[in-house]
XYZ file of C-alpha atoms in Angstrom:
637
model
C 9.155 19.633 2.494
C 5.534 20.793 2.564
C 4.665 24.529 3.539
C 3.067 25.298 6.800
C -0.245 25.883 4.983
C -0.034 22.370 3.480
C 1.055 20.780 6.694
C -2.038 22.247 8.343
C -4.219 20.962 5.668
C -2.810 17.506 5.956
C -3.298 17.728 9.712
C -6.963 18.606 9.183
C -7.316 15.683 6.769
C -5.779 13.370 9.339
C -8.093 14.622 12.028
C -11.157 14.067 9.700
C -9.994 10.481 8.871
C -9.487 9.630 12.588
C -12.922 10.899 13.484
C -14.552 8.740 10.711
C -12.681 5.640 11.618
C -13.813 5.773 15.047
C -11.055 7.595 16.897
C -7.375 7.202 17.587
C -7.904 4.248 19.848
C -9.378 2.305 17.019
C -6.268 2.567 14.825
C -3.718 -0.229 15.173
C -1.028 0.831 12.627
C -0.646 3.051 9.717
C 1.715 3.127 6.674
C 1.617 4.103 2.928
C 2.625 2.589 -0.224
C 3.038 4.453 -3.576
C -0.544 5.784 -3.902
C -2.495 4.776 -0.722
C -2.652 5.504 2.989
C -3.009 2.209 4.654
C -4.657 1.861 8.058
C -5.411 -1.187 10.209
C -8.366 -0.873 12.597
C -9.364 -2.733 15.741
C -13.093 -2.525 14.853
C -14.274 -1.957 11.330
C -17.902 -1.561 12.611
C -17.101 1.941 13.595
C -16.057 2.981 10.194
C -18.269 5.112 7.998
C -16.973 4.630 4.424
C -19.453 7.046 2.890
C -18.175 9.870 5.057
C -14.583 9.221 3.666
C -15.908 10.506 0.343
C -15.789 14.021 1.884
C -12.127 13.913 2.911
C -10.301 16.523 0.822
C -7.619 15.384 -1.711
C -8.650 11.725 -1.332
C -9.495 10.033 -4.562
C -11.277 6.965 -3.241
C -11.269 4.491 -0.574
C -11.765 0.700 -0.067
C -10.994 -2.132 2.275
C -8.706 -4.953 1.043
C -6.836 -7.461 3.011
C -8.255 -6.154 6.249
C -6.661 -2.693 5.560
C -8.446 0.532 5.068
C -6.828 2.057 2.066
C -7.451 5.764 1.101
C -6.071 6.720 -2.334
C -4.275 10.153 -2.492
C -1.846 9.500 -5.294
C 1.833 9.368 -5.719
C 3.864 12.014 -3.834
C 0.903 13.319 -1.973
C 0.318 10.161 0.079
C 3.733 10.628 1.617
C 2.982 14.135 3.063
C -0.594 13.094 4.166
C 0.780 9.970 5.887
C 3.566 11.768 7.715
C 0.833 14.091 9.253
C -1.440 11.106 9.885
C 1.227 9.097 11.691
C 2.416 11.964 13.802
C -1.198 12.708 14.818
C -2.104 9.115 15.570
C 1.163 8.166 17.196
C 1.837 5.474 14.608
C 5.062 7.019 13.291
C 6.938 3.895 14.230
C 4.757 1.719 12.102
C 6.197 0.386 8.909
C 4.581 -1.220 5.858
C 5.804 -4.480 7.197
C 4.110 -3.876 10.546
C 0.803 -3.073 8.918
C 1.067 -6.013 6.704
C 1.637 -8.244 9.737
C -1.258 -6.740 11.594
C -3.735 -7.043 8.555
C -2.313 -10.557 7.706
C -3.695 -11.825 10.982
C -7.222 -11.462 9.631
C -6.646 -12.752 6.217
C -8.165 -16.100 5.015
C -5.604 -18.586 3.729
C -6.215 -17.799 0.013
C -5.839 -13.995 0.491
C -2.537 -14.658 2.568
C -1.065 -16.747 -0.211
C -1.765 -14.053 -2.925
C -0.536 -11.306 -0.567
C 2.735 -13.101 0.331
C 3.535 -13.604 -3.436
C 3.129 -9.846 -3.942
C 5.539 -9.193 -1.062
C 8.131 -11.574 -2.689
C 8.172 -9.528 -5.913
C 8.185 -6.141 -4.276
C 11.743 -6.602 -3.097
C 13.181 -7.577 -6.510
C 11.040 -5.440 -8.716
C 13.512 -2.464 -8.915
C 15.919 -4.831 -10.579
C 13.488 -6.226 -12.950
C 12.230 -2.711 -13.899
C 15.661 -1.504 -14.570
C 16.477 -4.540 -16.669
C 13.310 -4.408 -18.548
C 13.833 -0.690 -19.551
C 17.406 -1.346 -20.589
C 16.347 -4.394 -22.643
C 13.822 -2.228 -24.460
C 16.251 0.698 -25.138
C 19.118 -1.553 -26.279
C 16.668 -3.561 -28.566
C 15.892 -0.268 -30.347
C 19.458 1.278 -30.447
C 20.773 -2.175 -31.701
C 18.824 -1.632 -34.888
C 20.245 1.791 -35.734
C 23.116 2.021 -38.116
C 24.603 4.927 -36.253
C 25.027 2.628 -33.226
C 26.194 -0.544 -34.873
C 28.800 1.351 -37.069
C 30.286 3.377 -34.243
C 32.550 1.386 -32.047
C 32.016 3.444 -28.872
C 28.273 3.653 -29.323
C 28.229 -0.136 -30.052
C 30.321 -0.843 -27.010
C 27.928 1.220 -24.819
C 24.906 -0.443 -26.148
C 26.535 -3.927 -25.720
C 27.299 -3.227 -22.130
C 23.840 -1.987 -21.546
C 22.476 -5.224 -23.136
C 24.652 -7.341 -20.805
C 23.331 -5.297 -17.890
C 19.803 -5.825 -18.953
C 20.154 -9.535 -19.119
C 21.669 -9.920 -15.745
C 18.595 -10.090 -13.537
C 16.756 -12.446 -15.835
C 19.678 -14.868 -15.778
C 19.611 -15.134 -12.045
C 15.818 -14.496 -11.503
C 15.228 -17.893 -9.903
C 17.996 -17.151 -7.372
C 16.628 -13.635 -6.576
C 13.050 -15.038 -6.201
C 14.270 -17.789 -3.939
C 16.229 -15.251 -1.849
C 13.292 -12.889 -1.583
C 10.899 -15.649 -0.757
C 12.966 -17.144 1.970
C 13.395 -13.679 3.454
C 9.545 -13.008 3.171
C 8.735 -16.254 5.060
C 11.108 -15.663 7.881
C 14.209 -17.731 6.926
C 17.756 -16.465 6.574
C 17.963 -14.947 3.114
C 21.471 -16.126 2.361
C 20.140 -19.728 2.606
C 17.521 -18.839 0.049
C 20.336 -17.411 -2.200
C 22.346 -20.533 -1.736
C 19.472 -22.903 -2.759
C 18.722 -20.508 -5.694
C 22.173 -20.742 -6.972
C 21.908 -24.607 -6.795
C 19.004 -24.305 -9.125
C 21.218 -22.538 -11.581
C 24.426 -24.656 -10.916
C 26.878 -24.973 -13.848
C 27.119 -28.625 -12.860
C 23.590 -29.097 -14.139
C 22.418 -29.330 -17.816
C 20.953 -26.005 -18.853
C 17.179 -26.421 -18.946
C 16.767 -24.537 -22.191
C 19.432 -26.571 -23.902
C 17.996 -29.800 -22.510
C 14.593 -28.925 -23.716
C 16.078 -28.343 -27.375
C 17.919 -31.630 -27.244
C 21.301 -29.802 -27.409
C 22.689 -31.419 -24.255
C 21.914 -34.803 -22.612
C 21.461 -34.493 -18.792
C 23.103 -36.837 -16.391
C 20.624 -39.242 -14.687
C 21.347 -40.520 -11.173
C 19.346 -43.071 -9.088
C 18.237 -42.332 -5.657
C 16.813 -45.427 -3.925
C 15.822 -46.686 -7.312
C 14.307 -43.144 -8.302
C 15.778 -41.770 -11.512
C 16.650 -38.050 -11.277
C 17.608 -35.873 -14.245
C 20.255 -33.364 -13.289
C 18.727 -30.536 -15.098
C 18.939 -26.885 -14.029
C 15.942 -24.731 -13.249
C 16.517 -21.674 -15.508
C 13.142 -19.870 -15.740
C 11.857 -21.764 -12.875
C 10.151 -18.794 -11.002
C 7.360 -20.837 -9.518
C 9.791 -23.540 -8.321
C 11.891 -20.800 -6.898
C 8.915 -19.407 -4.947
C 8.134 -22.831 -3.556
C 11.773 -23.455 -2.692
C 12.065 -20.098 -0.938
C 9.108 -21.066 1.347
C 10.501 -24.486 2.021
C 13.949 -23.136 2.846
C 12.420 -20.659 5.271
C 10.441 -23.287 7.066
C 13.361 -25.721 7.379
C 15.657 -22.993 8.630
C 13.233 -22.096 11.401
C 12.630 -25.670 12.237
C 16.298 -26.799 12.584
C 17.123 -23.503 14.594
C 14.606 -24.556 17.114
C 15.562 -28.351 17.268
C 19.364 -28.253 17.109
C 21.231 -27.345 20.227
C 22.941 -23.975 20.406
C 26.468 -25.425 20.719
C 26.289 -26.881 17.164
C 23.403 -24.923 15.655
C 25.685 -22.487 13.584
C 27.217 -25.446 11.814
C 24.404 -28.041 11.430
C 21.284 -25.874 11.112
C 22.279 -24.391 7.733
C 23.817 -27.717 6.662
C 20.600 -29.540 7.189
C 18.488 -26.846 5.666
C 20.445 -26.626 2.452
C 20.929 -30.397 2.034
C 17.269 -31.372 2.498
C 16.167 -28.379 0.461
C 18.253 -29.781 -2.323
C 16.839 -33.242 -1.894
C 13.346 -31.870 -2.061
C 14.206 -29.613 -5.084
C 15.162 -32.561 -7.254
C 12.627 -35.260 -5.974
C 9.395 -33.436 -5.230
C 9.286 -29.518 -5.629
C 11.217 -29.425 -8.881
C 9.014 -31.891 -10.765
C 5.672 -30.592 -9.297
C 6.770 -26.971 -9.839
C 7.731 -27.763 -13.478
C 4.408 -29.317 -14.030
C 2.563 -26.359 -12.639
C 4.712 -23.893 -14.505
C 4.238 -25.700 -17.778
C 0.571 -26.117 -17.119
C -0.002 -22.431 -16.562
C 2.081 -21.376 -19.511
C 0.539 -23.980 -21.782
C -2.892 -22.932 -20.643
C -2.092 -19.228 -21.583
C -0.665 -20.358 -24.872
C -3.618 -22.546 -25.586
C -5.868 -19.570 -25.001
C -3.970 -17.468 -27.519
C -3.854 -20.203 -30.084
C -7.298 -21.652 -29.731
C -9.526 -18.837 -28.446
C -7.679 -16.248 -30.644
C -8.967 -12.747 -30.550
C -11.669 -13.726 -28.015
C -9.128 -15.003 -25.445
C -7.220 -11.710 -25.698
C -10.242 -9.570 -25.508
C -11.635 -11.444 -22.371
C -8.313 -11.126 -20.557
C -7.934 -7.410 -21.266
C -11.614 -6.870 -20.524
C -11.471 -8.307 -16.959
C -7.897 -7.821 -15.917
C -8.641 -4.548 -13.890
C -11.421 -6.345 -12.145
C -8.704 -8.990 -11.097
C -6.723 -5.864 -9.783
C -9.649 -4.986 -7.428
C -9.348 -8.501 -5.952
C -5.643 -8.261 -5.554
C -5.138 -11.551 -7.514
C -3.048 -9.651 -10.243
C 0.124 -9.932 -8.133
C 0.569 -13.566 -9.138
C 0.798 -12.665 -12.766
C 4.315 -11.558 -12.256
C 5.608 -15.025 -11.836
C 3.544 -16.113 -14.880
C 4.976 -13.238 -16.941
C 8.599 -14.003 -16.016
C 7.825 -17.750 -16.877
C 6.514 -16.701 -20.262
C 9.628 -14.750 -21.018
C 11.842 -17.590 -19.914
C 9.989 -20.169 -22.006
C 8.969 -18.182 -25.164
C 11.089 -15.047 -25.049
C 8.007 -12.848 -25.263
C 5.487 -11.627 -22.727
C 1.953 -11.131 -24.445
C 0.313 -10.488 -21.011
C 2.060 -7.191 -20.344
C 0.494 -5.202 -23.288
C -2.876 -6.717 -22.466
C -2.585 -5.489 -18.847
C -1.304 -2.150 -20.071
C -4.237 -1.580 -22.371
C -6.692 -2.804 -19.732
C -5.192 -0.221 -17.429
C -5.266 2.765 -19.830
C -8.752 2.022 -20.789
C -9.841 2.731 -17.204
C -8.174 6.027 -17.613
C -10.309 6.618 -20.713
C -13.313 5.856 -18.657
C -12.173 8.451 -16.118
C -11.971 11.028 -18.984
C -15.619 9.957 -20.012
C -16.942 10.732 -16.642
C -15.012 13.940 -16.542
C -16.678 14.940 -19.878
C -20.100 14.280 -18.446
C -19.360 16.475 -15.428
C -16.713 18.965 -16.677
C -18.409 21.955 -14.973
C -18.147 20.329 -11.511
C -14.967 21.581 -9.983
C -14.736 18.590 -7.509
C -14.972 16.179 -10.474
C -12.088 17.952 -12.174
C -9.853 17.839 -9.175
C -10.536 14.093 -8.868
C -10.476 12.887 -12.501
C -7.505 14.821 -13.928
C -4.848 13.445 -11.632
C -6.488 9.916 -11.678
C -6.179 9.817 -15.500
C -2.566 11.112 -15.241
C -1.757 8.218 -12.901
C -2.977 5.652 -15.420
C -0.525 7.150 -17.951
C 2.279 5.891 -15.625
C 0.874 2.523 -14.962
C -1.039 3.341 -11.671
C -4.739 2.520 -11.840
C -5.840 2.665 -8.240
C -6.833 6.288 -8.274
C -9.017 5.772 -11.427
C -10.561 2.467 -10.361
C -11.362 3.020 -6.703
C -11.700 6.914 -6.947
C -14.205 7.062 -9.807
C -15.008 3.899 -11.968
C -15.773 1.407 -9.230
C -17.426 4.060 -7.231
C -19.928 4.950 -10.030
C -19.966 1.586 -11.596
C -20.767 2.443 -15.214
C -17.296 3.995 -15.827
C -15.774 0.643 -14.764
C -17.924 -1.180 -17.357
C -17.033 1.354 -20.029
C -13.270 0.859 -19.147
C -13.567 -2.895 -19.437
C -15.131 -2.726 -22.860
C -12.374 -0.268 -23.892
C -9.822 -2.722 -22.636
C -11.424 -5.613 -24.506
C -11.323 -3.668 -27.824
C -7.685 -2.872 -27.291
C -6.898 -6.452 -26.372
C -8.308 -7.457 -29.721
C -5.858 -5.041 -31.441
C -3.118 -6.566 -29.403
C -3.929 -9.976 -30.745
C -4.285 -8.765 -34.434
C -0.902 -7.100 -34.364
C 0.945 -9.856 -32.337
C 2.028 -7.216 -29.867
C 4.167 -8.373 -26.955
C 6.782 -7.137 -24.442
C 10.312 -8.223 -23.781
C 9.968 -7.734 -19.989
C 7.390 -7.216 -17.270
C 6.569 -4.908 -14.374
C 5.920 -1.734 -16.148
C 2.815 -0.497 -18.017
C 1.331 2.642 -19.492
C 3.706 5.098 -21.085
C 6.840 3.540 -19.473
C 5.743 0.164 -20.878
C 6.651 1.536 -24.334
C 10.317 1.068 -23.441
C 9.906 -2.802 -23.042
C 7.667 -3.276 -26.034
C 8.834 -5.911 -28.529
C 9.736 -3.718 -31.611
C 9.209 -6.562 -34.047
C 6.466 -5.806 -36.653
C 6.164 -2.004 -35.778
C 5.719 -3.010 -32.200
C 6.201 0.592 -30.890
C 3.628 2.080 -33.203
C 1.147 -0.708 -32.486
C 1.724 -0.268 -28.796
C 0.705 3.432 -29.082
C -2.274 2.616 -31.264
C -3.545 -0.129 -28.999
C -3.471 2.390 -26.009
C -5.229 5.019 -28.060
C -7.934 2.359 -28.784
C -8.267 1.584 -25.042
C -8.543 5.314 -24.109
C -11.097 6.027 -26.758
C -13.135 2.930 -26.137
C -13.259 3.615 -22.333
C -14.125 7.255 -22.978
C -16.860 6.546 -25.578
C -18.665 3.731 -23.777
C -18.625 5.545 -20.310
C -20.199 8.608 -22.061
C -22.879 6.294 -23.594
C -23.570 4.568 -20.385
C -23.611 7.780 -18.544
C -26.327 9.119 -20.843
C -28.371 5.960 -20.515
C -28.124 5.105 -16.767
C -27.962 8.746 -15.625
C -25.111 10.710 -13.930
C -24.184 10.603 -10.223
C -22.214 13.530 -9.674
C -19.390 13.971 -7.103
C -21.085 16.551 -4.900
C -19.072 19.409 -3.404
C -18.242 19.057 0.224
C -20.969 20.288 2.408
C -20.981 21.557 6.076
C -20.361 18.779 8.526
C -23.306 17.368 10.478
C -22.478 15.413 13.587
C -24.803 12.764 14.986
C -24.986 12.564 18.691
C -27.339 10.815 21.155
C -29.086 14.117 21.516
C -29.766 14.563 17.730
C -28.100 16.094 14.764
C -26.027 19.130 15.543
C -24.501 21.303 12.907
C -22.700 23.825 15.308
C -22.929 25.314 18.694
C -20.287 27.126 20.808
C -18.821 25.397 23.721
C -16.533 26.980 26.307
C -13.266 25.241 27.162
C -11.623 25.588 30.641
C -8.205 24.415 31.817
C -8.298 20.626 32.811
C -6.015 21.165 35.883
C -5.194 23.854 38.403
C -1.738 25.310 37.701
C 0.155 27.759 35.425
C -1.633 28.118 32.027
C 0.406 29.002 28.906
C -0.041 29.074 25.144
C 0.748 25.750 23.412
C 3.754 27.387 21.663
C 5.507 27.057 25.141
C 5.246 23.328 25.066
C 8.572 21.407 25.365
C 7.248 18.949 22.648
C 7.971 20.555 19.254
C 5.182 18.778 17.488
C 2.666 20.497 19.970
C 4.615 23.751 20.095
C 4.612 24.218 16.316
C 0.892 23.925 16.373
C 1.083 21.009 14.027
C -1.479 19.394 16.358
C -3.612 22.734 16.442
C -4.233 25.392 18.828
C -4.305 24.783 22.623
C -2.628 25.354 25.983
C -0.291 23.782 28.348
C -0.418 23.552 32.098
C 2.619 23.505 34.341
C 3.037 23.192 38.051
C -0.155 21.182 38.586
C -1.104 18.625 41.200
C -1.891 15.908 38.770
C -5.683 16.062 39.125
C -7.007 16.194 35.593
C -10.700 17.082 35.120
C -12.870 17.568 32.085
C -12.494 21.059 30.393
C -16.148 20.983 29.014
C -19.284 18.930 28.715
C -18.955 16.110 26.310
C -18.223 12.483 25.901
C -15.037 10.606 26.402
C -13.980 9.817 22.692
C -10.982 7.622 23.576
C -8.678 6.711 26.434
C -5.076 5.824 25.162
C -4.031 2.256 26.222
C -1.075 3.794 28.196
C -3.531 6.002 30.088
C -1.517 9.193 29.405
C -3.935 10.682 26.863
C -7.639 11.096 26.603
C -10.125 12.771 24.152
C -13.243 14.597 24.974
C -15.700 14.893 22.155
C -18.000 17.934 22.015
C -21.677 17.878 20.766
C -20.750 20.054 17.813
C -18.187 17.514 16.514
C -15.094 19.175 17.811
C -12.926 17.497 20.463
C -10.080 18.319 23.002
C -7.093 16.117 23.291
C -5.603 15.898 26.834
C -1.962 14.731 26.830
C -0.461 14.110 30.225
C 3.266 14.759 30.125
C 5.802 14.240 27.263
C 7.001 10.834 26.215
C 4.910 9.374 28.972
C 3.751 6.698 26.699
C 6.958 5.004 27.685
C 5.651 4.438 31.085
C 2.981 1.953 29.813
C 0.270 3.372 32.146
C 2.352 3.435 35.325
C 1.697 6.564 37.302
C -1.698 7.087 35.887
C -5.116 6.136 37.146
C -7.897 6.670 34.610
C -11.249 7.450 36.224
C -13.632 7.326 33.203
C -14.043 4.991 30.245
C -14.647 5.326 26.614
C -17.989 6.498 25.632
C -18.861 8.001 29.120
C -20.580 11.426 29.193
C -18.765 13.939 31.327
C -19.527 17.429 32.600
C -17.051 20.138 32.948
C -15.074 19.585 36.141
C -15.675 15.881 36.267
C -12.440 13.957 37.326
C -10.789 12.242 34.339
C -7.308 11.170 35.282
C -5.011 11.046 38.362
C -1.516 11.577 37.367
C 1.417 10.814 39.782
C 3.513 13.879 38.952
C 6.469 12.805 41.159
C 6.585 9.403 39.565
C 6.658 10.926 36.099
C 9.391 13.350 37.066
C 11.453 10.656 38.838
C 11.618 8.817 35.569
C 13.122 11.947 33.890
C 10.003 12.928 31.923
C 8.219 16.313 31.677
C 4.915 16.508 33.581
C 3.245 19.374 31.720
C -0.244 18.776 30.509
C -1.131 19.719 26.861
C -4.646 20.425 25.636
C -5.079 20.619 21.960
C -8.291 21.651 20.238
C -9.529 19.576 17.312
C -11.924 21.842 15.526
C -13.322 19.858 12.518
C -15.438 22.644 10.833
C -15.980 24.755 13.924
C -14.595 28.162 14.584
C -12.207 28.883 17.407
C -12.169 32.011 19.684
C -9.101 32.138 22.042
C -9.428 33.963 25.353
C -6.619 35.522 27.425
C -4.683 33.066 29.497
C -3.346 35.387 32.281
C -4.189 33.984 35.684
C -6.424 31.334 34.321
C -7.982 29.019 36.743
C -10.261 25.937 36.602
C -13.218 28.303 36.244
C -11.649 30.471 33.649
C -12.743 30.019 29.909
C -9.579 29.917 27.750
C -11.272 29.206 24.413
C -14.698 28.849 22.766
C -15.161 26.247 20.037
C -18.104 26.516 17.730
């Protein structure tokens, strides 16, 4: 739980972001992932990306997949989003909601890549747990103290069994998750996934080695080999999509009286036919082509292929295309038992951390740089590169190039030492646990990462000396551009927006306002519903449900007027808005007519809340006793 001081800081950050993105009314939804605050906007033309650089605690920002993503880092982003969601009334948004909203604007290629990422998100915890166990048991299994002690051997053996579980059923897990992602019944995806691994089919690995001879059946003259799909991750992805589409199709077409029986029956049977006749053969060809292409690169391009991959991998991260590599990695493990991509991705990532250290060395005396670079580097140690990439390296360009060169050098070392991993999904320091210990694998893993850090550091410093250093400047006083000109500050008197009983905001029946989480302000009780402008300014936003309005002052501050509590549920009924967004108003101009009796008949509180959004302005509170429409209750500026 954040302290009150921190909560206020996060609220101030939220207010600043809202103002920069064009106001609350321009925000469709918000959510967060491990490191980033994600926001979907109605109109991105109102967004000033450069001003987001001044947001405290933010480590960078970018737009990807039609989402504004502001990087705060693991842990911190949770607290910032909590304040942001509360302030912008997007508390009920989920990551799924924001993905749906942003997906509406994605092009087909972006949508495919994003959906692949969504599939693996659900099953990633199981993969990570298994990969870590696999690495640990691989090490312990080589120790005499473990192999010679029955109890320790038994524990390690059970852990090894646990580590293998997810990989043995991975196609089923992927089919299940894909079916769920594409809107089908997940259980049907699981059923089809289990068919892929059925014991009545010849094991794919044994068939490939010639250890078993698969049964061949004839379907309308078409020979079909009854071979399982062990390791068929790409096939499982395709099947999950097909199952979901068939499920939704039959649910619509089959009458309700027999739907429960025939819809799943048709879905599963037709999916099985497609699995063995079309999708299985196509998927096997695609999977083998990708795997063979990567293996060809390592065998024919040698060290150059490794260096190119490690050099550009983090640029691929910027595009979002890296999510598809999870399917390729799992296919590599299934087909070869080793994953050479994982250490390449790991050194590529850590080299960007080295580039951050290089930039930090160039600007060590700058406090703002230290605040940004130190946690960004720490994140790369644990496999999270976004703060480093978007917060520093991409922002100033030459560190990104330095990091890519460092990654390429480390990739060359990966090739020379034949370094690989036994799992996937984890990089950086945690990636050591899944490194293949063969041939001093752990030592080589550490050396490769040290090369990446050193290379990124050295080349960033060199480029910085050559191209010059753009320093992250300390935050300056906010300047607000208005139609009248640029205004830094100026006191503005605030009056009550309605005639009634005026009290401090701590008396509000809404705890979020009463706690001053939304800032200082007042409430007005026993009013007649005639809401007027409390000051000169401009209408910043009108909430769609008409119960809230914002007045923006010339000095950058604003006043939020919230009519009633939980009145958003009325969907605009009982409110008549008399102004429009962007309209200039004078103190006393009518804003909203509120039907107080209608609101109260619906069991809702009708008190009016006025909250002051200060930005960088000072606030002077005035006595509230016997305040009227002509009484100044606060001065902002």
